[in-house]
Coordinates of N, CA and C in Angstrom, one line a residue:
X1 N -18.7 -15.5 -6.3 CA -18.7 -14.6 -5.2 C -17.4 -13.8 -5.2
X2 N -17.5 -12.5 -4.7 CA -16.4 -11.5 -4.8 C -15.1 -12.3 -4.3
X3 N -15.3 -12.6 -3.0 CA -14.4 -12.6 -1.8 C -13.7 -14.3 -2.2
X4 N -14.1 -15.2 -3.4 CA -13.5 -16.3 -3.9 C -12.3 -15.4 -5.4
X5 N -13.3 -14.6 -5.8 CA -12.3 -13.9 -6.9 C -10.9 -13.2 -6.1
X6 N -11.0 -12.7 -5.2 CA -10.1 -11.6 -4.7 C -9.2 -13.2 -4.2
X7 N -9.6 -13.8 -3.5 CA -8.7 -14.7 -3.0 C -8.3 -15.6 -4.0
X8 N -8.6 -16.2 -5.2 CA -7.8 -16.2 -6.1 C -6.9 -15.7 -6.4
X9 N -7.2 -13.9 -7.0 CA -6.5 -13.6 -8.1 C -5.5 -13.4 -6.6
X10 N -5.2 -13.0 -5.6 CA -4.2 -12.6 -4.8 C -3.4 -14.6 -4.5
X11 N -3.7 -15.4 -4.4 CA -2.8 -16.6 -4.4 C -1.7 -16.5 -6.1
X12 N -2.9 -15.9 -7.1 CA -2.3 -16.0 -8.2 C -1.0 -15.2 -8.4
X13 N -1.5 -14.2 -8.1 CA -0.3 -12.7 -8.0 C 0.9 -13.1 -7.1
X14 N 0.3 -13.6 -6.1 CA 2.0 -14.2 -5.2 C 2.8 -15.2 -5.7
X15 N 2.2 -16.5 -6.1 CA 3.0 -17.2 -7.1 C 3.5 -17.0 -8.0
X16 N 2.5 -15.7 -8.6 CA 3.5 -15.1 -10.0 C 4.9 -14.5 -9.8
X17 N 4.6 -13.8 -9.2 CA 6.1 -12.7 -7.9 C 6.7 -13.8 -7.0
X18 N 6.6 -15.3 -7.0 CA 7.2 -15.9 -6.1 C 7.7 -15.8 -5.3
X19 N 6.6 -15.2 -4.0 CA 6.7 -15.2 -3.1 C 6.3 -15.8 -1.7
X20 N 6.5 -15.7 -1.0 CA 6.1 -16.4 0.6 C 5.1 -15.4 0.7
X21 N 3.9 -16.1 1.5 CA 2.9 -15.7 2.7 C 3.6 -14.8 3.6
X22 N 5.0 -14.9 3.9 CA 5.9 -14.3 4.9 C 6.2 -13.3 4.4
X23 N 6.1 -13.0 3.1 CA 7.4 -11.8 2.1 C 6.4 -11.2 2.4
X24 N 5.3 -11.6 1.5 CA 3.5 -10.5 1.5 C 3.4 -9.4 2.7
X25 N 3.2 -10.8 3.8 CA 2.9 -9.8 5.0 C 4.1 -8.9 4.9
X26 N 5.4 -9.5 5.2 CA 6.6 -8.1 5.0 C 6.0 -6.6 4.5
X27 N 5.9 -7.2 3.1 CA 4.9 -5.8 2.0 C 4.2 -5.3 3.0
X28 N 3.2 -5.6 3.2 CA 2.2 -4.4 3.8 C 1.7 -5.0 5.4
X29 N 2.9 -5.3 6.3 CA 2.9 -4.8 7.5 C 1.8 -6.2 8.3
X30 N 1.5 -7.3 7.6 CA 0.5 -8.2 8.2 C 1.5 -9.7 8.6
X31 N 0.8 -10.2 9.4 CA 1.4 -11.5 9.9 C 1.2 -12.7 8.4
X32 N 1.9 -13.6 8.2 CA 1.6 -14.6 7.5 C 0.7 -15.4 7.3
X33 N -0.1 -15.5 8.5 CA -1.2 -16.5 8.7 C -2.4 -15.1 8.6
X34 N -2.0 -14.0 8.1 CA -3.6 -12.9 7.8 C -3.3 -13.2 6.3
X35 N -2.1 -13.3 6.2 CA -2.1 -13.5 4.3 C -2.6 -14.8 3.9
X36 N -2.5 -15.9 4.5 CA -3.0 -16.9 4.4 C -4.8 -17.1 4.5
X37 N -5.0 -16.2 5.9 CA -6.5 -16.3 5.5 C -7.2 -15.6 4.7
X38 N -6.3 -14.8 3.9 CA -7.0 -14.1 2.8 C -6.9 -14.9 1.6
X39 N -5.9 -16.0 1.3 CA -5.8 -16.9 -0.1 C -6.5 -17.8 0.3
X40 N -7.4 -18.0 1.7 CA -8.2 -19.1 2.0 C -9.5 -18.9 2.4
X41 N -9.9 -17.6 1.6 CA -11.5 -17.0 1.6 C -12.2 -16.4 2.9
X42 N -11.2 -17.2 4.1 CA -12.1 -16.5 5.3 C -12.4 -15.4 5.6
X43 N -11.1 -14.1 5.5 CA -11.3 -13.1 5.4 C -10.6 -11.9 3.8
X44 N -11.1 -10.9 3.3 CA -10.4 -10.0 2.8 C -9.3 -8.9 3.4
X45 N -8.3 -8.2 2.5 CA -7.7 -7.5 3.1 C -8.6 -5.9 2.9
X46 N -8.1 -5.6 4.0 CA -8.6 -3.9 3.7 C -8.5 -3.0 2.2
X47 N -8.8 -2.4 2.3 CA -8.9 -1.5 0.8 C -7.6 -1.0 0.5
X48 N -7.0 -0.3 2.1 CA -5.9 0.0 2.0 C -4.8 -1.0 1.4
X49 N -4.7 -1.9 2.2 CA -3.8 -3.2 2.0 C -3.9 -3.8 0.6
X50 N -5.2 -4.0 -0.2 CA -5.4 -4.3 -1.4 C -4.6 -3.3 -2.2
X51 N -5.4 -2.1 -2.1 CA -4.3 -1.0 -3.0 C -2.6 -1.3 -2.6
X52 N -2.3 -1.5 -1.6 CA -0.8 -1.7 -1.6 C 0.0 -2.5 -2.2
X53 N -1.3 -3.7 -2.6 CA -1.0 -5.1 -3.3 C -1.0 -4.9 -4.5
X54 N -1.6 -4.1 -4.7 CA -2.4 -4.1 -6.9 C -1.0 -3.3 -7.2
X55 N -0.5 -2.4 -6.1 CA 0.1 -1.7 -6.7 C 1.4 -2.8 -6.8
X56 N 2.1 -3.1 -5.9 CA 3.2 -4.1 -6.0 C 3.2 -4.9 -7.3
X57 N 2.5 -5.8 -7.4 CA 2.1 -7.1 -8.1 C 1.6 -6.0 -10.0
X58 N 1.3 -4.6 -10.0 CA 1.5 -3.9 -11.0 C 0.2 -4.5 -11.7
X59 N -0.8 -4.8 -10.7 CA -2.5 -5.1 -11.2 C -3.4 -4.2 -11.0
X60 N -4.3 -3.8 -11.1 CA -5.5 -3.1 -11.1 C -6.3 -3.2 -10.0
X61 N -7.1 -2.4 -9.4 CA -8.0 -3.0 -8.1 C -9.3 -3.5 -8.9
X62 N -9.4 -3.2 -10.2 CA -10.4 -3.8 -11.0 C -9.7 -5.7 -11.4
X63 N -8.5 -5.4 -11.7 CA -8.2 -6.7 -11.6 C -8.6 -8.1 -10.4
X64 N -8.2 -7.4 -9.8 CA -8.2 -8.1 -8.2 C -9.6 -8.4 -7.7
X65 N -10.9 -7.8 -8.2 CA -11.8 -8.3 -8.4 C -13.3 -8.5 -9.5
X66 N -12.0 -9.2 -10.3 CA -12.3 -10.1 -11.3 C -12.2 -9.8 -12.4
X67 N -11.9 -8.6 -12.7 CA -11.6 -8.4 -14.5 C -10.5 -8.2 -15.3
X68 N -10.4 -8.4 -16.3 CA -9.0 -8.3 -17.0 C -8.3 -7.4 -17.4
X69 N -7.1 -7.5 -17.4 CA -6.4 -6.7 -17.4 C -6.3 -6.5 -19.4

């Protein structure tokens, strides 16, 4: 399912950049606990916020759900 790949590959990307749940939200303007429910499948982030992320982390929005780089 999409929304298991995206919440992967986004836990993956923040441990790679070793960062906090706290730093993330920083990035693109969200509380820690919306970053968290996005590494915990409940919810996704917006398109906008994803693009903010692919771009940071220097991944692909194809990456982010599910293909390689």
């Amino acid at each position: 399912e999409i929304r298991q790949i995206v919440q992967n590959r986004l836990v993956e990307c923040r441990i790679e950049a070793n960062l906090t749940q706290k730093e993330v939200g920083d990035l693109v303007d969200k509380k820690p606990t919306t970053v968290a429910s996005w590494e915990q499948g409940k919810t996704l982030p917006d398109i906008d916020t994803l693009y903010r992320l692919t771009k940071y982390y220097n991944k692909s929005l194809a990456y982010m759900f599910g293909e390689e780089e």
